[in-house]
mmCIF file of C-alpha atoms in Angstrom:
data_model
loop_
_atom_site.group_PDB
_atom_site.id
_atom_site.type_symbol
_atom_site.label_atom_id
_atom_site.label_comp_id
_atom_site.label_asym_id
_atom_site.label_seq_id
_atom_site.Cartn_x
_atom_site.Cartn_y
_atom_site.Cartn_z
ATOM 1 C CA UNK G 1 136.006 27.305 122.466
ATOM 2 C CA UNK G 2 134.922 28.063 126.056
ATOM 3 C CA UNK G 3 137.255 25.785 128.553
ATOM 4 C CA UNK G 4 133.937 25.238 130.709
ATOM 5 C CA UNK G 5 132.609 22.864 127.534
ATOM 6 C CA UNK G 6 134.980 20.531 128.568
ATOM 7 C CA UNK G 7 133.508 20.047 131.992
ATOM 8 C CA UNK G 8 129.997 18.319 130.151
ATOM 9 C CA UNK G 9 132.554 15.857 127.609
ATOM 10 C CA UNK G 10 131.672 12.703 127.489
ATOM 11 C CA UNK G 11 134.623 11.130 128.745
ATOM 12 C CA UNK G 12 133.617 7.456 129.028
ATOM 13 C CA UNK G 13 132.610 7.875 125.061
ATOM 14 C CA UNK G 14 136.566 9.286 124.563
ATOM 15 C CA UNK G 15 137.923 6.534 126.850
ATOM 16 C CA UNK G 16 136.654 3.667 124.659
ATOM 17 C CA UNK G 17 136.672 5.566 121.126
ATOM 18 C CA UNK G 18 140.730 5.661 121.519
ATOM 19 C CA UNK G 19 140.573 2.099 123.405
ATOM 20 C CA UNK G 20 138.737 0.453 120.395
ATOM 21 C CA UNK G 21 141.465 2.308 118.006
ATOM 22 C CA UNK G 22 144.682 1.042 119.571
ATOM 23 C CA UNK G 23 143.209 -2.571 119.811
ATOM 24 C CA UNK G 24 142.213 -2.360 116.283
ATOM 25 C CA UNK G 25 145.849 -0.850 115.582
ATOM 26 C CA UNK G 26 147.590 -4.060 117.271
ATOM 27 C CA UNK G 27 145.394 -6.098 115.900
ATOM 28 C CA UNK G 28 146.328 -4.937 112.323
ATOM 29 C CA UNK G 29 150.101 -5.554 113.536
ATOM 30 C CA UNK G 30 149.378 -8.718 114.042
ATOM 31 C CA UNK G 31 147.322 -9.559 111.204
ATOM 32 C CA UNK G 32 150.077 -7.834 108.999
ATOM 33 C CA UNK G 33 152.349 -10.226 109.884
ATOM 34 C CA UNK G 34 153.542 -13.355 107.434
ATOM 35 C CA UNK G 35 155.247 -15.963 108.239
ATOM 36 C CA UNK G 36 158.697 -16.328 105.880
ATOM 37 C CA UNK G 37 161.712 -18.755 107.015
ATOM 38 C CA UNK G 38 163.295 -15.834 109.157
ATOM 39 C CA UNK G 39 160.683 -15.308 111.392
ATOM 40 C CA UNK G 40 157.841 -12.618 110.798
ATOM 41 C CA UNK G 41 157.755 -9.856 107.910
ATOM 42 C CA UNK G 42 155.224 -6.846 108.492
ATOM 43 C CA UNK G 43 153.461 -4.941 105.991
ATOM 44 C CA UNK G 44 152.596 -1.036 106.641
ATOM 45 C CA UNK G 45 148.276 -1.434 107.230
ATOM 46 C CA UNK G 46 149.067 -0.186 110.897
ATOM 47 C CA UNK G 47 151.110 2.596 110.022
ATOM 48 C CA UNK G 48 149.250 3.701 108.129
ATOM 49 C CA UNK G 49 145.860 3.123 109.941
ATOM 50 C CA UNK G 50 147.643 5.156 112.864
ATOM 51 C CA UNK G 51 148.351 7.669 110.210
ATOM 52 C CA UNK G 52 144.555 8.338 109.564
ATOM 53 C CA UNK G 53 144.310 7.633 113.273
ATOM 54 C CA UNK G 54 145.413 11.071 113.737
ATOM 55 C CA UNK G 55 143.430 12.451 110.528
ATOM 56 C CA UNK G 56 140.243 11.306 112.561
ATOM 57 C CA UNK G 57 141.454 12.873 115.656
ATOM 58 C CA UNK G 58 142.264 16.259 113.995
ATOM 59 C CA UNK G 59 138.675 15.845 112.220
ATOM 60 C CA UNK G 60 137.301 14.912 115.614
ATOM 61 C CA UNK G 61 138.429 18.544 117.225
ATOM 62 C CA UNK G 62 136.929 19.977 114.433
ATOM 63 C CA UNK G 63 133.507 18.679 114.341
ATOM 64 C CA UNK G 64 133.617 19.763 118.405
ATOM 65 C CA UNK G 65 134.910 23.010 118.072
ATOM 66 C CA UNK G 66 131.773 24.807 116.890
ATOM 67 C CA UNK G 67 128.116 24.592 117.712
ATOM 68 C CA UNK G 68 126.283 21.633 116.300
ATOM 69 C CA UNK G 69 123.280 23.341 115.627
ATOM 70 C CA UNK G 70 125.448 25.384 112.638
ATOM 71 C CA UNK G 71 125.176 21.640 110.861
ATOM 72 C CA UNK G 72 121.632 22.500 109.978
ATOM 73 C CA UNK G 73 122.624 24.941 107.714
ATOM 74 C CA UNK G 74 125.862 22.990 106.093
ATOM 75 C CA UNK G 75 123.303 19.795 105.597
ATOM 76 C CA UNK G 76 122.708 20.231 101.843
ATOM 77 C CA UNK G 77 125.641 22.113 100.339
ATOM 78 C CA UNK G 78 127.283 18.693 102.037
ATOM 79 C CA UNK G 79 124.752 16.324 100.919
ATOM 80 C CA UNK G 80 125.087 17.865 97.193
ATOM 81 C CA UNK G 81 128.913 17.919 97.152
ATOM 82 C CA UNK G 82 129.125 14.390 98.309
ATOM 83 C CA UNK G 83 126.110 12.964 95.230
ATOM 84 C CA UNK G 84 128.966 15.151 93.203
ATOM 85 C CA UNK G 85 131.166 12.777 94.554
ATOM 86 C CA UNK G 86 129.513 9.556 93.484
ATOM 87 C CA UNK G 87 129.012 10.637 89.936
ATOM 88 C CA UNK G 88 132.510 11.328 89.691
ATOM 89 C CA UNK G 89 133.584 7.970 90.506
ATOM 90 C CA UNK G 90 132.174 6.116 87.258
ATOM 91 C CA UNK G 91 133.965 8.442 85.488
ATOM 92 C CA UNK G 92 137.444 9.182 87.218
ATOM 93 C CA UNK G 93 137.093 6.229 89.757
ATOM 94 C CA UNK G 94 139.948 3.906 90.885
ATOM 95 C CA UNK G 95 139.681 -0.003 89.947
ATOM 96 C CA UNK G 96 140.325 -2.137 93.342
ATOM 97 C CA UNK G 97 139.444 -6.206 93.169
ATOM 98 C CA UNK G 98 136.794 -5.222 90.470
ATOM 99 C CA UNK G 99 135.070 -2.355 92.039
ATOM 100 C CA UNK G 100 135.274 1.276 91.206
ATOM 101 C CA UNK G 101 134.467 3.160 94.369
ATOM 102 C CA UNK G 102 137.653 4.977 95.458
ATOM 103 C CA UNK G 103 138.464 8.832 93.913
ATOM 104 C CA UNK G 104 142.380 8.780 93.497
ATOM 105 C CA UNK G 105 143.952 12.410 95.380
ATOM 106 C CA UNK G 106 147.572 11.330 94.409
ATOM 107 C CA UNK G 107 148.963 10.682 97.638
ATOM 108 C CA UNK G 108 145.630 9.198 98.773
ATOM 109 C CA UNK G 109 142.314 7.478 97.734
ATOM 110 C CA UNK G 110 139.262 8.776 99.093
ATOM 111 C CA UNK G 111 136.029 6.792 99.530
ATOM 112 C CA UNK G 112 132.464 9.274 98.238
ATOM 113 C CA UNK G 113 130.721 6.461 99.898
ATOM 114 C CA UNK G 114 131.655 6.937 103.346
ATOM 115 C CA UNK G 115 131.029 10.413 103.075
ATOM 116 C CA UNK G 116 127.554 9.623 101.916
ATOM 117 C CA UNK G 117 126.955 7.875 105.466
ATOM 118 C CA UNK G 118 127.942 11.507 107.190
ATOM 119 C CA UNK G 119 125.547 13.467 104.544
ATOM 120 C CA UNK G 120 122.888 11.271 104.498
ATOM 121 C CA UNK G 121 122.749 11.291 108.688
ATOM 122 C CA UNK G 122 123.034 14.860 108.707
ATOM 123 C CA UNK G 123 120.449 16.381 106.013
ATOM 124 C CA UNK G 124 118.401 13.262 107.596
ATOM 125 C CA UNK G 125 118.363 14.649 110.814
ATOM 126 C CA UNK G 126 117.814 18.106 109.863
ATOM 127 C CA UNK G 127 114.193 17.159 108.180
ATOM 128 C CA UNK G 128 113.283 14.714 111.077
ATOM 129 C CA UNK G 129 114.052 17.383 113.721
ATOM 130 C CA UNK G 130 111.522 20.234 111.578
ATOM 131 C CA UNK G 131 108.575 18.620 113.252
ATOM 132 C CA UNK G 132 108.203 16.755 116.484
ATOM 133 C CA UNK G 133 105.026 14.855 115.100
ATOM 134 C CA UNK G 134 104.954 11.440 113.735
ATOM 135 C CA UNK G 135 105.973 11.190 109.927
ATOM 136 C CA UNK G 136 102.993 11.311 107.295
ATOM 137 C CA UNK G 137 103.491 10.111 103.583
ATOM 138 C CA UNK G 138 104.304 13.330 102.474
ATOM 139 C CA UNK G 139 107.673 13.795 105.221
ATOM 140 C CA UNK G 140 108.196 10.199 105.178
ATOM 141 C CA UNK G 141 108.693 10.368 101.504
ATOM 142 C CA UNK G 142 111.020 13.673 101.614
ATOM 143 C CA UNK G 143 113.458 11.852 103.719
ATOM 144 C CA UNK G 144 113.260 8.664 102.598
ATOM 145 C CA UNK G 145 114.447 10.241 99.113
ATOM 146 C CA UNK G 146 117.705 11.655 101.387
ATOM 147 C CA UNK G 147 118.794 7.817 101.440
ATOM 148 C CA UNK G 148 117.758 6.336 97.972
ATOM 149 C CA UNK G 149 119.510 9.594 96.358
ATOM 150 C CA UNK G 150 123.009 8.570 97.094
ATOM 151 C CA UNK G 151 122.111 4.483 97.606
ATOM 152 C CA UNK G 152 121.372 4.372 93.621
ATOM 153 C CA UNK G 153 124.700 5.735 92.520
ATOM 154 C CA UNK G 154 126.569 3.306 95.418
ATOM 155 C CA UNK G 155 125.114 0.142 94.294
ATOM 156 C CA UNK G 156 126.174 0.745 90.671
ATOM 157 C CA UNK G 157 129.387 0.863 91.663
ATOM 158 C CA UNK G 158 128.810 -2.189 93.041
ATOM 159 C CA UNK G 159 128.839 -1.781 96.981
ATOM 160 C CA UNK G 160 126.048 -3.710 98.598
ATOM 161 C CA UNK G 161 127.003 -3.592 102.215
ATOM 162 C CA UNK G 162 127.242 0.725 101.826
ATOM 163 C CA UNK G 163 123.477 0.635 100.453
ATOM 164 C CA UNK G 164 122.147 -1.241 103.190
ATOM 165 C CA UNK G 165 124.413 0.431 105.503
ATOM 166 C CA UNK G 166 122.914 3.707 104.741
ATOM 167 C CA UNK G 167 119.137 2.899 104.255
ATOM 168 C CA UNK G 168 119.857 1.035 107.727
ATOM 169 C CA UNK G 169 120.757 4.083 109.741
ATOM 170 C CA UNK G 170 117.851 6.260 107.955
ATOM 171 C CA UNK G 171 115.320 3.941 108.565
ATOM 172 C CA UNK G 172 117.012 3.840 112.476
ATOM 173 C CA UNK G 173 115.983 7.536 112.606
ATOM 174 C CA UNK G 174 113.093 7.441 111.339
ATOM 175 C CA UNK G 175 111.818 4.764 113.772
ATOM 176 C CA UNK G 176 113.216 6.797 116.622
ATOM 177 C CA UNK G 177 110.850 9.653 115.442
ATOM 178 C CA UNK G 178 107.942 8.042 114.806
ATOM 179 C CA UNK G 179 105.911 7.297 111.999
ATOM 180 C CA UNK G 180 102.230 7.462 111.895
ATOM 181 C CA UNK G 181 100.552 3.936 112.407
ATOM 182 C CA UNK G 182 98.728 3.483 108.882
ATOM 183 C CA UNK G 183 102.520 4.441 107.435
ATOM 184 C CA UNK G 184 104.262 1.869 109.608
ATOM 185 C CA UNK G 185 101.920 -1.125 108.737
ATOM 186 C CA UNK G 186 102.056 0.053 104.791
ATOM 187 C CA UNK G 187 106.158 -0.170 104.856
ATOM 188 C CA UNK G 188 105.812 -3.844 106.450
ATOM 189 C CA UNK G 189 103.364 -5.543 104.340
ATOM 190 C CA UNK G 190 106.153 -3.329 101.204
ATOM 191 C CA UNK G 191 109.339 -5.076 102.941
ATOM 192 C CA UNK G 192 108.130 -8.812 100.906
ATOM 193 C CA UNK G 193 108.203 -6.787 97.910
ATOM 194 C CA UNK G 194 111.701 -4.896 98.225
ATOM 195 C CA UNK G 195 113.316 -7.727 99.374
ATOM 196 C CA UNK G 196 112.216 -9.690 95.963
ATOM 197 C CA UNK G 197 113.092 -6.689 93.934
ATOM 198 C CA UNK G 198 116.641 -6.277 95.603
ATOM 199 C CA UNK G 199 117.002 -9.994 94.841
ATOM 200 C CA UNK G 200 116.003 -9.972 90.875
ATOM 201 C CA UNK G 201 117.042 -6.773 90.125
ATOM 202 C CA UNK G 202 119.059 -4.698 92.466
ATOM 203 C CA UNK G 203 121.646 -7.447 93.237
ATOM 204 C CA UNK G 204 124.811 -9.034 90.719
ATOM 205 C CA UNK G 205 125.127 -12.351 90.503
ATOM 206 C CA UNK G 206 128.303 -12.595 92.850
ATOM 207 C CA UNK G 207 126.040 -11.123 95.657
ATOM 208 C CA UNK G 208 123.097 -13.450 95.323
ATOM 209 C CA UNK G 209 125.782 -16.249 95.768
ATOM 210 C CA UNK G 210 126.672 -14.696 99.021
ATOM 211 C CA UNK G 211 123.744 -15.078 100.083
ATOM 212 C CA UNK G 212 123.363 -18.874 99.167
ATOM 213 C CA UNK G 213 126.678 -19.646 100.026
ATOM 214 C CA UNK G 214 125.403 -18.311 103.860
ATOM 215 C CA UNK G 215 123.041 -20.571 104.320
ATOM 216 C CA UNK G 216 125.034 -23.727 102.927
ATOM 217 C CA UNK G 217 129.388 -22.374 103.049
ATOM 218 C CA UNK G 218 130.489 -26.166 102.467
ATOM 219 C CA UNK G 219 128.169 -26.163 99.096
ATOM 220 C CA UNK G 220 131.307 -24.360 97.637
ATOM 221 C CA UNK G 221 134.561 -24.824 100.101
ATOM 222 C CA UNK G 222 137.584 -23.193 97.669
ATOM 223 C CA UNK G 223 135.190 -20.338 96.239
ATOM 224 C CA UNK G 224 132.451 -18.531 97.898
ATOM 225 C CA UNK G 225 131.699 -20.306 100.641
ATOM 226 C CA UNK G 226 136.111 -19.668 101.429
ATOM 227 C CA UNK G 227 135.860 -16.488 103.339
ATOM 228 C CA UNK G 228 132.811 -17.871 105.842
ATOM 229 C CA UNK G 229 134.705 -21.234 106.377
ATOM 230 C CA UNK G 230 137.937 -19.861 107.149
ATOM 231 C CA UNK G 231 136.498 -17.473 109.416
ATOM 232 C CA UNK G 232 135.153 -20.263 110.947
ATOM 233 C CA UNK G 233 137.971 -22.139 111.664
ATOM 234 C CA UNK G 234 140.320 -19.429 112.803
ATOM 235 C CA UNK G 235 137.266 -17.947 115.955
ATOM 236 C CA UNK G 236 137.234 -21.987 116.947
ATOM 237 C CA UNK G 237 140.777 -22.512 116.991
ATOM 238 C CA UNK G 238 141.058 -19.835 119.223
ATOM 239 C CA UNK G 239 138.929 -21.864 121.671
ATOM 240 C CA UNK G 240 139.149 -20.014 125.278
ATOM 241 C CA UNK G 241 142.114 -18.180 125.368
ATOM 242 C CA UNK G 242 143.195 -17.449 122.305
ATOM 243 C CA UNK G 243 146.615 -18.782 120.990
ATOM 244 C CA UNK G 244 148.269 -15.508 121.878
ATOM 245 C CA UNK G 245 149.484 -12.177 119.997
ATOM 246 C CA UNK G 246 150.685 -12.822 116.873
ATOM 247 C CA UNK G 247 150.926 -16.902 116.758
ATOM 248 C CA UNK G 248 147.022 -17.145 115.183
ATOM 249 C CA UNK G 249 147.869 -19.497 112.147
ATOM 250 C CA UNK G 250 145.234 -19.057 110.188
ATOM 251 C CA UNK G 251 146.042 -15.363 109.681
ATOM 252 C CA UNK G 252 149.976 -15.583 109.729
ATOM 253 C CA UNK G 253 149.850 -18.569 107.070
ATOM 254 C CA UNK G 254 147.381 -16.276 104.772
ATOM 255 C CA UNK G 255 144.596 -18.670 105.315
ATOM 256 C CA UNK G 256 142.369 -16.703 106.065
ATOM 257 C CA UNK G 257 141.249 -13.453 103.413
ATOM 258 C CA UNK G 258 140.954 -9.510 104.095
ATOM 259 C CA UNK G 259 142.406 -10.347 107.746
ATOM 260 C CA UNK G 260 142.713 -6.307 107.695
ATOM 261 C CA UNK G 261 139.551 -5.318 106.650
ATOM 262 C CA UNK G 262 136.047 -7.275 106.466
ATOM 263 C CA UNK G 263 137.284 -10.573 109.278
ATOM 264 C CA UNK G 264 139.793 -8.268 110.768
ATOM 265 C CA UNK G 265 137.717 -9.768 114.364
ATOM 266 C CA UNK G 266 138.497 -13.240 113.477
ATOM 267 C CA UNK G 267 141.931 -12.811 113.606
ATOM 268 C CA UNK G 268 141.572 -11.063 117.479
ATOM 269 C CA UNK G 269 139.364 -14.211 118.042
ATOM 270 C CA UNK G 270 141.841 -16.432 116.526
ATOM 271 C CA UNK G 271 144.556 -14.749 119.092
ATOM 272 C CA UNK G 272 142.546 -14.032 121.976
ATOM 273 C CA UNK G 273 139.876 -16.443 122.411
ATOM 274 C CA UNK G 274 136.074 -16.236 123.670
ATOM 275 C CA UNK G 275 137.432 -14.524 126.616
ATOM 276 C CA UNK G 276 139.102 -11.940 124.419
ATOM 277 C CA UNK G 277 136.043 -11.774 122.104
ATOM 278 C CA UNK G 278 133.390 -11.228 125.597
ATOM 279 C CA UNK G 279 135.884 -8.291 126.550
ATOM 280 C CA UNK G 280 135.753 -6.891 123.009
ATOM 281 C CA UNK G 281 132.021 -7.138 122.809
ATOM 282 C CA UNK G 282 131.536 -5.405 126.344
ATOM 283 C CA UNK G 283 133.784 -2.776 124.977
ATOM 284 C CA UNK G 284 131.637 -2.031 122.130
ATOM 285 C CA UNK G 285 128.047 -2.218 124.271
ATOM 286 C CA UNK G 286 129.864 0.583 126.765
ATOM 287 C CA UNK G 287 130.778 2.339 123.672
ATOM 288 C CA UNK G 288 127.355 2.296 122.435
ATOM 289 C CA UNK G 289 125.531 2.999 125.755
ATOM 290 C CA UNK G 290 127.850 5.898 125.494
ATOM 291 C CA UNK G 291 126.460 7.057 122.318
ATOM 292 C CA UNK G 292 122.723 6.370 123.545
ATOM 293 C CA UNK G 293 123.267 8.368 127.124
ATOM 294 C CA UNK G 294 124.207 11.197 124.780
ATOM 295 C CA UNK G 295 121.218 10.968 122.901
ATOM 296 C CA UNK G 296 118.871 11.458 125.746
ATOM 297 C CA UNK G 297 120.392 13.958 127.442
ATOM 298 C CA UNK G 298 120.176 16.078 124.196
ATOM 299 C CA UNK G 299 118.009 19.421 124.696
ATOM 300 C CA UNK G 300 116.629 19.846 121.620
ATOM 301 C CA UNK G 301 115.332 17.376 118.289
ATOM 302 C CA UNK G 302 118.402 18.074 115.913
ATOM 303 C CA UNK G 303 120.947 17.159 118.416
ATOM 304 C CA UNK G 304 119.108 13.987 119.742
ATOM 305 C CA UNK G 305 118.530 12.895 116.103
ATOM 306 C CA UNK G 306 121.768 13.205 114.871
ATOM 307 C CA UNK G 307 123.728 11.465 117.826
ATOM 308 C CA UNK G 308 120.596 8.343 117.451
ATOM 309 C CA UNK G 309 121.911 8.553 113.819
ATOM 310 C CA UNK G 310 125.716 8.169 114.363
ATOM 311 C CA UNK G 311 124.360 5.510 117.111
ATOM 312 C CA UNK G 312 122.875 3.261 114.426
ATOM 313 C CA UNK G 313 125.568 4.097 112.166
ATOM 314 C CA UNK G 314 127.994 1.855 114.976
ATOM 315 C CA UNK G 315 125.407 -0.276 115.981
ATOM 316 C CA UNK G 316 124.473 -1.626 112.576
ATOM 317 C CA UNK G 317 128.349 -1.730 111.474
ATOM 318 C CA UNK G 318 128.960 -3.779 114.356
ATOM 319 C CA UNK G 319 126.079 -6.370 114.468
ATOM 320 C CA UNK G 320 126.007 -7.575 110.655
ATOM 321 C CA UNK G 321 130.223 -7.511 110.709
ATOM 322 C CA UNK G 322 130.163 -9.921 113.940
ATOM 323 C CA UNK G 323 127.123 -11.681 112.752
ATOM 324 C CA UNK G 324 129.292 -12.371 109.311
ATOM 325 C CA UNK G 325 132.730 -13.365 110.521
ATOM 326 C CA UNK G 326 130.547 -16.356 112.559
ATOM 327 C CA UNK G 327 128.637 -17.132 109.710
ATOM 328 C CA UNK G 328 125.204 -16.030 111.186
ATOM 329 C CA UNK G 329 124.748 -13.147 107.931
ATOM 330 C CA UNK G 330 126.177 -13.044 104.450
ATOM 331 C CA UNK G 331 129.325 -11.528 103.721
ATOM 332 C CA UNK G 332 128.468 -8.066 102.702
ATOM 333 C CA UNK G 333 131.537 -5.834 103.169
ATOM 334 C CA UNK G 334 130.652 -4.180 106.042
ATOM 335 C CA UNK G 335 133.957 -3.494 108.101
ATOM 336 C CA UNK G 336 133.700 -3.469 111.952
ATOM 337 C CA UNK G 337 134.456 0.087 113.364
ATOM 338 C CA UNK G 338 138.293 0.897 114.572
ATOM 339 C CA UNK G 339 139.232 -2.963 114.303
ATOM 340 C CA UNK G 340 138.938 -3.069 110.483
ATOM 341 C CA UNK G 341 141.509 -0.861 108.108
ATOM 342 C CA UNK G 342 140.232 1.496 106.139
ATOM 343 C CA UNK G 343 141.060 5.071 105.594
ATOM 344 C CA UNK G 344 137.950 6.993 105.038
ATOM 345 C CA UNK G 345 136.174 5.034 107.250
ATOM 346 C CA UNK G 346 138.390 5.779 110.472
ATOM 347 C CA UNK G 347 138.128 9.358 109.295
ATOM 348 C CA UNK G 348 134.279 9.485 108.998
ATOM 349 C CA UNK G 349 134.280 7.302 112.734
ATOM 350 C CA UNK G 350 136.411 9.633 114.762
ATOM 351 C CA UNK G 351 134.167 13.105 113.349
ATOM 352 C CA UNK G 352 130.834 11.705 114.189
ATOM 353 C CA UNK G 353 132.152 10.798 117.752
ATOM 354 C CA UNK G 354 133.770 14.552 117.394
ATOM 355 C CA UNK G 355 129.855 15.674 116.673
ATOM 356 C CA UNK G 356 128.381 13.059 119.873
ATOM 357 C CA UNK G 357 131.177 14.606 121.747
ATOM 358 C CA UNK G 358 130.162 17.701 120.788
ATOM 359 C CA UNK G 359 126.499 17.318 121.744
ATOM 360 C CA UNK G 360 127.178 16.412 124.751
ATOM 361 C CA UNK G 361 129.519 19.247 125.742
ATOM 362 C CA UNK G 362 126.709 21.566 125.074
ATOM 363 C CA UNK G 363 123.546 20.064 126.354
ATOM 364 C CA UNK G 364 123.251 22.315 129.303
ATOM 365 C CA UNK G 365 123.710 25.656 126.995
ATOM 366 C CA UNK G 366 120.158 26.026 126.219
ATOM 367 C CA UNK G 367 116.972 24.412 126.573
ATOM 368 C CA UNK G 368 114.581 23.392 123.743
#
């Protein structure tokens, strides 16, 4: 790699990237943490969240250490191997809380779906970037197909929050490209008709109570309305200033479920108050003006698209998991970038920053 790259890196992007990890890594200490008559006992979520910590890192150095534009031409063999993926995992799949979505390695479990996130942006960008012009039916339709392809093997498995996840960050693309006006106003006046079609048909029964328990939690306190209530109660205890690392009771005492994963935040909001949540928040808005910056300064269509991509992959992630710990969205197992555990998911993170950072190491190469 040429040293003078280095000089165009996006350092403020960097800064926060690791920033956001190592909070999310002591908040994971914390929330490890149970309280037992001795004092504190720690399970290993950190360790090993720093462990793929460094995965993401060595993935990261990858994704920068060749030209982007060489993406175009990995986009489908990807996209294929990944939809291989998927239909492995009804067959060889791991079982975890009733859900098969994991793909056992041995010494780890990876997660197809994830990966579908990184194909799906890719190949998407590819076919937005062939044509500066606003979307017709016929291009609208070819990429459109890029998302549904992997969404209908994801939500058989079942994973709600990945579907809309995915269709979110196409359909973030494809607004950022344009669409002709008679194609916009047709997908509006269609959204009435998905939504009531994802309700009777595309959704199980334990999801449409989400949904019903989010607009009334107390309706049922000890089942589903639990997670949203508890959440609750542990971001208002924390009240201004937070009750300090490691002394949140609602996560040390087990009140309050998947403390490392989907409410991860409402244990730092349990510890660290409003003023700890306002930081946290202004950390992520840098982090995603970062991303945005990036995005403009891009020379040519590919590169802008794919870093608006892996901007709406973070932007979505982190509005509906905020807007769900406080009760404003249903619970949908979205996890909140860096803060929440997860494996595959810090892996995926750390190489799309790796292709940003790439980007904007090279957007004074060419012109185009």
């Amino acid at each position: 790699m040429d040293k003078r790259l280095f000089s165009y890196l996006n350092w403020g992007l960097l800064a926060c990237m690791l920033l956001l990890f190592l909070v999310g890594v002591g908040n994971l200490y914390s929330a490890s943490g149970t309280r037992v008559e001795t004092g504190l006992a720690f399970s290993s979520f950190y360790q090993r969240q720093l462990i793929w910590g460094l995965c993401g890192l060595g993935g990261m150095l990858l994704a920068m250490s060749f030209d982007y534009r060489q993406l175009r031409n990995l986009a489908w063999p990807f996209f294929l191997i990944t939809l291989f993926l998927l239909l492995l995992v009804p067959v060889a799949g791991k079982t975890v809380y009733g859900a098969k979505r994991w793909l056992s390695l041995g010494f780890m479990s990876v997660q197809p779906s994830e990966l579908a996130k990184l194909a799906v942006l890719v190949l998407g960008a590819r076919l937005l970037a062939r044509d500066g012009r606003p979307l017709g039916w016929k291009d609208f339709c070819a990429v459109l197909c890029v998302g549904l392809a992997p969404c209908a093997l994801i939500i058989t498995q079942p994973d709600l929050g990945t579907t809309l996840l995915i269709l979110l960050i196409l359909g973030g693309m494809i607004l950022f490209h344009g669409l002709r006006g008679y194609v916009l106003k047709t997908c509006l006046l269609a959204v009435p008709a998905l939504a009531a079609f994802m309700w009777f048909v595309g959704m199980h029964d334990y999801q449409r109570q989400r949904i019903l328990t989010f607009l009334d939690p107390g309706n049922d306190p000890r089942g589903t309305g639990y997670h949203i209530i508890q959440s609750r109660i542990a971001i208002g205890s924390g009240q201004l200033w937070g009750k300090g690392f490691k002394e949140g009771t609602q996560s040390q005492l087990r009140f309050l479920p998947e403390r490392h994963s989907d409410f991860a935040v409402a244990v730092f909001g349990e510890e660290w108050g409003f003023v700890g949540c306002v930081v946290l928040v202004t950390l992520f808005c840098l982090f995603l003006l970062s991303i945005f910056s990036t995005a403009v300064q891009a020379k040519d269509r590919f590169g802008s698209t794919l870093v608006v991509g892996v901007f709406f992959y973070f932007f979505w992630q982190i509005l509906i998991n905020m807007s769900m710990v406080i009760g404003l969205m249903p619970v949908v197992g979205i996890p909140l970038p860096f803060i929440s555990y997860g494996g595959s998911a810090t892996l995926v993170n750390f190489t799309l920053l790796g292709i940003v950072l790439n980007v904007s190491m090279r957007r004074f190469m060419f012109k185009g």
